Amino acid sequence: MAVTIDLSGTVAVVTGGTRGVGAGIVRALLEAGAEVVTCARRAPGEPVEAAGRAARFLPLDLRDPAAVTAFFDRVRDDHGRLDLLVNNAGGTPFRMLGGGSAEQQARVVELNLVAPLTASLAAYEVMRHQPGGGAVVMIGSVSGTRPSPGSAAYGAAKAGLDNLARSMAVEWAPLVRVNTLVPGMVRTELSHLHYGAEDGIASVGRTVPLGRLAEPADIGAACVFLASDQAAYITGASLLVHGGGERPAFLDAATVNH
């Protein structure tokens, strides 16, 4: 029997949901029937749409705590409730630790760890006053599970985000569930900046056991699951969505066949 996840009647906020992985999450939530509000510092060129509906966009600088509180108060006032927060906004330029200042690295941590904390606290203040509570999904990264040269501060922030989610899950249970979705490499409109042209993207994809990079829709589908009643007993967990991870380097270096 097919299992269909129906999020009709729910209200979701996706930070940084205007492109890439965030847009994939927004589309998946729209297709599941959710009402979606997304935010970023700059408005998208065109709205993110799926299933004949569009996400609502509101501008927000997640590094401004007062603005974040006002944003979630507005979502509550305009939509009547908040059922899901997806902390997706984040990112980093490639920069070796010796090539940047401490202030530059701190800004990466602020965006990828402090900002999701700020948003989660504001969302919790809405969720804890409504029947049924809500759910928070942190978008982590495999960079937080292994050495991350060139994005060390980002990897450290994502590792911290996963630990933060586990603590939130304990403190906010049973009313609010908190989980981390941990993507691996995802093919987005910016993939060429990291992996090169199509041949480079294909070559990198072949290093993944499943043979390809993830699509934003893959991350979106996992997010819809964590938001749904199908995951009602899942909190404080980390869901790896990385196609099997990375083939260990020693297997290719060894002189015997594996």
mmCIF file of C-alpha atoms in Angstrom:
data_model
loop_
_atom_site.group_PDB
_atom_site.id
_atom_site.type_symbol
_atom_site.label_atom_id
_atom_site.label_comp_id
_atom_site.label_asym_id
_atom_site.label_seq_id
_atom_site.Cartn_x
_atom_site.Cartn_y
_atom_site.Cartn_z
ATOM 1 C CA MET A 1 0.000 0.000 0.000
ATOM 2 C CA ALA A 2 1.377 3.387 -0.969
ATOM 3 C CA VAL A 3 2.049 5.828 1.849
ATOM 4 C CA THR A 4 1.097 9.404 1.036
ATOM 5 C CA ILE A 5 2.204 12.176 3.350
ATOM 6 C CA ASP A 6 -0.403 14.917 3.574
ATOM 7 C CA LEU A 7 0.664 18.150 5.288
ATOM 8 C CA SER A 8 -2.480 20.059 4.353
ATOM 9 C CA GLY A 9 -3.432 22.594 7.003
ATOM 10 C CA THR A 10 0.115 22.956 8.309
ATOM 11 C CA VAL A 11 2.249 26.078 8.177
ATOM 12 C CA ALA A 12 5.983 25.797 7.531
ATOM 13 C CA VAL A 13 8.858 28.282 7.519
ATOM 14 C CA VAL A 14 11.939 27.474 5.445
ATOM 15 C CA THR A 15 14.874 29.829 5.924
ATOM 16 C CA GLY A 16 16.921 30.451 2.794
ATOM 17 C CA GLY A 17 14.269 28.700 0.730
ATOM 18 C CA THR A 18 14.626 30.732 -2.454
ATOM 19 C CA ARG A 19 17.169 28.578 -4.303
ATOM 20 C CA GLY A 20 19.174 25.356 -4.221
ATOM 21 C CA VAL A 21 18.441 22.889 -1.438
ATOM 22 C CA GLY A 22 16.070 25.333 0.235
ATOM 23 C CA ALA A 23 13.934 25.676 -2.868
ATOM 24 C CA GLY A 24 13.824 21.882 -3.173
ATOM 25 C CA ILE A 25 12.532 21.662 0.393
ATOM 26 C CA VAL A 26 9.937 24.362 -0.269
ATOM 27 C CA ARG A 27 8.657 22.572 -3.385
ATOM 28 C CA ALA A 28 8.393 19.260 -1.549
ATOM 29 C CA LEU A 29 6.402 20.866 1.267
ATOM 30 C CA LEU A 30 4.096 22.611 -1.199
ATOM 31 C CA GLU A 31 3.515 19.321 -3.021
ATOM 32 C CA ALA A 32 2.609 17.718 0.326
ATOM 33 C CA GLY A 33 -0.011 20.417 0.876
ATOM 34 C CA ALA A 34 1.721 22.650 3.419
ATOM 35 C CA GLU A 35 1.446 26.416 3.449
ATOM 36 C CA VAL A 36 5.032 27.644 3.176
ATOM 37 C CA VAL A 37 6.682 30.912 4.168
ATOM 38 C CA THR A 38 10.300 31.397 3.182
ATOM 39 C CA CYS A 39 12.785 34.123 4.006
ATOM 40 C CA ALA A 40 16.148 35.479 2.935
ATOM 41 C CA ARG A 41 17.853 38.842 2.912
ATOM 42 C CA ARG A 42 16.969 39.394 -0.748
ATOM 43 C CA ALA A 43 13.800 38.526 -2.608
ATOM 44 C CA PRO A 44 14.033 35.827 -5.293
ATOM 45 C CA GLY A 45 13.718 36.734 -8.942
ATOM 46 C CA GLU A 46 10.513 34.728 -9.069
ATOM 47 C CA PRO A 47 8.499 32.859 -6.432
ATOM 48 C CA VAL A 48 9.196 29.226 -5.603
ATOM 49 C CA GLU A 49 6.204 27.223 -6.855
ATOM 50 C CA ALA A 50 4.932 23.639 -6.916
ATOM 51 C CA ALA A 51 1.574 21.902 -7.240
ATOM 52 C CA GLY A 52 0.026 25.117 -8.561
ATOM 53 C CA ARG A 53 0.871 27.097 -5.442
ATOM 54 C CA ALA A 54 3.656 29.478 -4.456
ATOM 55 C CA ALA A 55 5.542 30.005 -1.231
ATOM 56 C CA ARG A 56 5.148 33.348 0.478
ATOM 57 C CA PHE A 57 8.366 35.344 0.773
ATOM 58 C CA LEU A 58 9.253 37.737 3.583
ATOM 59 C CA PRO A 59 12.649 39.485 3.786
ATOM 60 C CA LEU A 60 14.689 38.719 6.907
ATOM 61 C CA ASP A 61 18.245 39.033 8.162
ATOM 62 C CA LEU A 62 18.592 36.006 10.446
ATOM 63 C CA ARG A 63 21.514 37.656 12.225
ATOM 64 C CA ASP A 64 19.154 40.291 13.708
ATOM 65 C CA PRO A 65 17.417 38.729 16.756
ATOM 66 C CA ALA A 66 14.761 41.448 17.012
ATOM 67 C CA ALA A 67 13.882 41.057 13.339
ATOM 68 C CA VAL A 68 13.704 37.258 13.746
ATOM 69 C CA THR A 69 11.263 37.569 16.651
ATOM 70 C CA ALA A 70 9.126 40.007 14.676
ATOM 71 C CA PHE A 71 9.153 37.667 11.674
ATOM 72 C CA PHE A 72 7.808 34.690 13.613
ATOM 73 C CA ASP A 73 5.235 36.859 15.374
ATOM 74 C CA ARG A 74 4.043 37.969 11.934
ATOM 75 C CA VAL A 75 3.821 34.383 10.678
ATOM 76 C CA ARG A 76 1.719 33.484 13.722
ATOM 77 C CA ASP A 77 -0.523 36.524 13.320
ATOM 78 C CA ASP A 78 -0.997 36.120 9.562
ATOM 79 C CA HIS A 79 -1.315 32.333 9.366
ATOM 80 C CA GLY A 80 -2.675 31.439 12.772
ATOM 81 C CA ARG A 81 -0.003 28.896 13.673
ATOM 82 C CA LEU A 82 3.465 27.497 12.960
ATOM 83 C CA ASP A 83 3.932 23.753 12.617
ATOM 84 C CA LEU A 84 7.399 23.435 11.114
ATOM 85 C CA LEU A 85 10.658 25.365 10.987
ATOM 86 C CA VAL A 86 13.348 24.215 8.575
ATOM 87 C CA ASN A 87 16.668 25.885 9.371
ATOM 88 C CA ASN A 88 18.196 25.721 5.899
ATOM 89 C CA ALA A 89 19.906 29.108 5.459
ATOM 90 C CA GLY A 90 23.691 28.915 5.594
ATOM 91 C CA GLY A 91 26.784 28.329 3.543
ATOM 92 C CA THR A 92 30.410 29.372 3.255
ATOM 93 C CA PRO A 93 33.028 30.397 0.717
ATOM 94 C CA PHE A 94 35.983 28.047 0.247
ATOM 95 C CA ARG A 95 38.737 29.450 2.462
ATOM 96 C CA MET A 96 41.608 27.636 4.156
ATOM 97 C CA LEU A 97 41.968 28.611 7.809
ATOM 98 C CA GLY A 98 45.288 30.347 7.166
ATOM 99 C CA GLY A 99 43.761 32.425 4.386
ATOM 100 C CA GLY A 100 41.129 34.253 6.415
ATOM 101 C CA SER A 101 40.812 36.287 9.569
ATOM 102 C CA ALA A 102 39.207 35.157 12.797
ATOM 103 C CA GLU A 103 36.403 37.642 12.136
ATOM 104 C CA GLN A 104 35.653 36.038 8.758
ATOM 105 C CA GLN A 105 35.515 32.575 10.304
ATOM 106 C CA ALA A 106 33.296 33.856 13.127
ATOM 107 C CA ARG A 107 30.787 35.198 10.591
ATOM 108 C CA VAL A 108 30.536 31.695 9.098
ATOM 109 C CA VAL A 109 29.766 30.273 12.547
ATOM 110 C CA GLU A 110 27.244 33.052 13.168
ATOM 111 C CA LEU A 111 25.325 32.267 9.981
ATOM 112 C CA ASN A 112 25.424 28.480 10.289
ATOM 113 C CA LEU A 113 24.999 27.990 14.045
ATOM 114 C CA VAL A 114 23.933 31.146 15.873
ATOM 115 C CA ALA A 115 21.285 32.141 13.315
ATOM 116 C CA PRO A 116 19.525 28.732 13.422
ATOM 117 C CA LEU A 117 19.579 28.927 17.220
ATOM 118 C CA THR A 118 17.984 32.382 17.092
ATOM 119 C CA ALA A 119 15.293 31.222 14.660
ATOM 120 C CA SER A 120 14.572 28.069 16.664
ATOM 121 C CA LEU A 121 14.092 30.003 19.898
ATOM 122 C CA ALA A 122 11.645 32.386 18.203
ATOM 123 C CA ALA A 123 9.764 29.515 16.554
ATOM 124 C CA TYR A 124 9.554 27.639 19.861
ATOM 125 C CA GLU A 125 7.841 30.607 21.471
ATOM 126 C CA VAL A 126 5.071 30.205 18.898
ATOM 127 C CA MET A 127 4.918 26.401 18.887
ATOM 128 C CA ARG A 128 4.823 25.903 22.647
ATOM 129 C CA HIS A 129 1.602 27.895 22.998
ATOM 130 C CA GLN A 130 -0.384 25.902 20.428
ATOM 131 C CA PRO A 131 -2.002 22.462 20.681
ATOM 132 C CA GLY A 132 0.143 19.847 19.001
ATOM 133 C CA GLY A 133 3.375 21.808 19.331
ATOM 134 C CA GLY A 134 5.501 21.588 16.209
ATOM 135 C CA ALA A 135 8.724 20.350 14.666
ATOM 136 C CA VAL A 136 12.130 21.815 13.864
ATOM 137 C CA VAL A 137 14.435 20.383 11.205
ATOM 138 C CA MET A 138 18.053 21.508 11.107
ATOM 139 C CA ILE A 139 19.774 21.175 7.744
ATOM 140 C CA GLY A 140 23.230 19.969 8.652
ATOM 141 C CA SER A 141 26.025 18.719 6.405
ATOM 142 C CA VAL A 142 28.438 15.817 6.083
ATOM 143 C CA SER A 143 31.060 18.558 6.552
ATOM 144 C CA GLY A 144 30.108 18.391 10.226
ATOM 145 C CA THR A 145 30.829 14.666 10.427
ATOM 146 C CA ARG A 146 34.363 14.552 8.971
ATOM 147 C CA PRO A 147 37.389 16.820 8.436
ATOM 148 C CA SER A 148 36.398 19.758 6.250
ATOM 149 C CA PRO A 149 39.513 21.474 4.855
ATOM 150 C CA GLY A 150 38.641 24.732 3.142
ATOM 151 C CA SER A 151 35.408 25.011 5.118
ATOM 152 C CA ALA A 152 36.564 24.242 8.649
ATOM 153 C CA ALA A 153 34.438 26.856 10.412
ATOM 154 C CA TYR A 154 31.407 25.706 8.429
ATOM 155 C CA GLY A 155 32.019 22.074 9.374
ATOM 156 C CA ALA A 156 32.455 23.012 13.029
ATOM 157 C CA ALA A 157 29.226 25.018 12.960
ATOM 158 C CA LYS A 158 27.296 22.138 11.377
ATOM 159 C CA ALA A 159 28.675 19.717 13.971
ATOM 160 C CA GLY A 160 27.533 22.130 16.657
ATOM 161 C CA LEU A 161 24.120 22.421 15.016
ATOM 162 C CA ASP A 162 23.582 18.666 15.269
ATOM 163 C CA ASN A 163 24.522 18.685 18.943
ATOM 164 C CA LEU A 164 22.291 21.704 19.548
ATOM 165 C CA ALA A 165 19.368 19.866 17.957
ATOM 166 C CA ARG A 166 19.864 16.878 20.255
ATOM 167 C CA SER A 167 19.762 19.124 23.321
ATOM 168 C CA MET A 168 16.716 20.993 22.040
ATOM 169 C CA ALA A 169 14.973 17.667 21.449
ATOM 170 C CA VAL A 170 15.387 16.752 25.114
ATOM 171 C CA GLU A 171 14.514 20.173 26.516
ATOM 172 C CA TRP A 172 11.466 20.734 24.289
ATOM 173 C CA ALA A 173 9.987 17.231 24.365
ATOM 174 C CA PRO A 174 7.269 16.124 24.136
ATOM 175 C CA LEU A 175 5.749 19.245 22.582
ATOM 176 C CA VAL A 176 8.330 20.051 19.875
ATOM 177 C CA ARG A 177 10.357 17.481 17.946
ATOM 178 C CA VAL A 178 13.837 18.517 16.754
ATOM 179 C CA ASN A 179 15.901 16.543 14.235
ATOM 180 C CA THR A 180 18.854 17.110 11.921
ATOM 181 C CA LEU A 181 18.839 16.210 8.246
ATOM 182 C CA VAL A 182 22.417 15.662 7.086
ATOM 183 C CA PRO A 183 22.847 15.997 3.309
ATOM 184 C CA GLY A 184 25.919 15.022 1.383
ATOM 185 C CA MET A 185 26.774 16.606 -1.959
ATOM 186 C CA VAL A 186 23.739 18.093 -3.697
ATOM 187 C CA ARG A 187 23.438 19.167 -7.302
ATOM 188 C CA THR A 188 22.196 22.778 -7.410
ATOM 189 C CA GLU A 189 22.506 25.745 -9.728
ATOM 190 C CA LEU A 190 25.856 26.504 -8.059
ATOM 191 C CA SER A 191 27.386 23.018 -8.388
ATOM 192 C CA HIS A 192 29.659 24.095 -11.222
ATOM 193 C CA LEU A 193 31.450 26.459 -8.842
ATOM 194 C CA HIS A 194 32.496 23.497 -6.705
ATOM 195 C CA TYR A 195 32.867 20.633 -9.173
ATOM 196 C CA GLY A 196 33.300 22.195 -12.619
ATOM 197 C CA ALA A 197 31.261 21.548 -15.750
ATOM 198 C CA GLU A 198 29.037 18.527 -16.421
ATOM 199 C CA ASP A 199 31.965 16.121 -16.703
ATOM 200 C CA GLY A 200 33.285 17.271 -13.334
ATOM 201 C CA ILE A 201 29.862 16.926 -11.705
ATOM 202 C CA ALA A 202 29.506 13.424 -13.171
ATOM 203 C CA SER A 203 32.992 12.446 -11.983
ATOM 204 C CA VAL A 204 32.265 13.625 -8.457
ATOM 205 C CA GLY A 205 28.929 11.818 -8.552
ATOM 206 C CA ARG A 206 30.685 8.547 -9.339
ATOM 207 C CA THR A 207 32.541 8.769 -6.014
ATOM 208 C CA VAL A 208 29.202 8.407 -4.211
ATOM 209 C CA PRO A 209 28.069 4.797 -3.674
ATOM 210 C CA LEU A 210 24.671 5.525 -5.263
ATOM 211 C CA GLY A 211 26.489 6.950 -8.283
ATOM 212 C CA ARG A 212 25.221 10.515 -8.342
ATOM 213 C CA LEU A 213 24.877 13.724 -6.397
ATOM 214 C CA ALA A 214 21.628 14.263 -4.537
ATOM 215 C CA GLU A 215 18.949 16.405 -6.123
ATOM 216 C CA PRO A 216 17.250 19.105 -4.010
ATOM 217 C CA ALA A 217 14.064 17.016 -4.292
ATOM 218 C CA ASP A 218 15.821 14.162 -2.444
ATOM 219 C CA ILE A 219 16.477 16.451 0.498
ATOM 220 C CA GLY A 220 12.950 17.835 0.280
ATOM 221 C CA ALA A 221 11.404 14.373 0.453
ATOM 222 C CA ALA A 222 13.381 13.523 3.583
ATOM 223 C CA CYS A 223 12.363 16.817 5.152
ATOM 224 C CA VAL A 224 8.674 16.149 4.465
ATOM 225 C CA PHE A 225 9.039 12.785 6.219
ATOM 226 C CA LEU A 226 10.634 14.325 9.321
ATOM 227 C CA ALA A 227 7.868 16.945 9.425
ATOM 228 C CA SER A 228 5.066 14.395 9.191
ATOM 229 C CA ASP A 229 3.210 12.145 11.607
ATOM 230 C CA GLN A 230 5.165 9.254 10.068
ATOM 231 C CA ALA A 231 8.071 10.568 12.167
ATOM 232 C CA ALA A 232 6.012 11.185 15.303
ATOM 233 C CA TYR A 233 8.396 9.117 17.464
ATOM 234 C CA ILE A 234 11.579 10.518 15.930
ATOM 235 C CA THR A 235 13.314 13.329 17.776
ATOM 236 C CA GLY A 236 16.944 14.059 18.593
ATOM 237 C CA ALA A 237 17.961 12.059 15.527
ATOM 238 C CA SER A 238 20.300 12.698 12.605
ATOM 239 C CA LEU A 239 19.114 11.435 9.222
ATOM 240 C CA LEU A 240 21.981 10.953 6.758
ATOM 241 C CA VAL A 241 20.913 11.679 3.176
ATOM 242 C CA HIS A 242 24.257 11.250 1.445
ATOM 243 C CA GLY A 243 23.885 8.393 -1.019
ATOM 244 C CA GLY A 244 26.037 6.079 1.073
ATOM 245 C CA GLY A 245 28.706 8.613 1.925
ATOM 246 C CA GLU A 246 32.228 8.490 0.578
ATOM 247 C CA ARG A 247 34.137 5.424 -0.566
ATOM 248 C CA PRO A 248 37.101 5.008 1.834
ATOM 249 C CA ALA A 249 40.314 6.131 0.158
ATOM 250 C CA PHE A 250 42.231 3.055 1.335
ATOM 251 C CA LEU A 251 40.084 0.807 -0.869
ATOM 252 C CA ASP A 252 41.468 2.501 -3.982
ATOM 253 C CA ALA A 253 45.007 2.707 -2.617
ATOM 254 C CA ALA A 254 45.244 -0.946 -1.596
ATOM 255 C CA THR A 255 47.026 -3.416 -3.887
ATOM 256 C CA VAL A 256 44.357 -6.127 -3.464
ATOM 257 C CA ASN A 257 40.926 -5.993 -5.044
ATOM 258 C CA HIS A 258 37.946 -5.042 -2.863
#
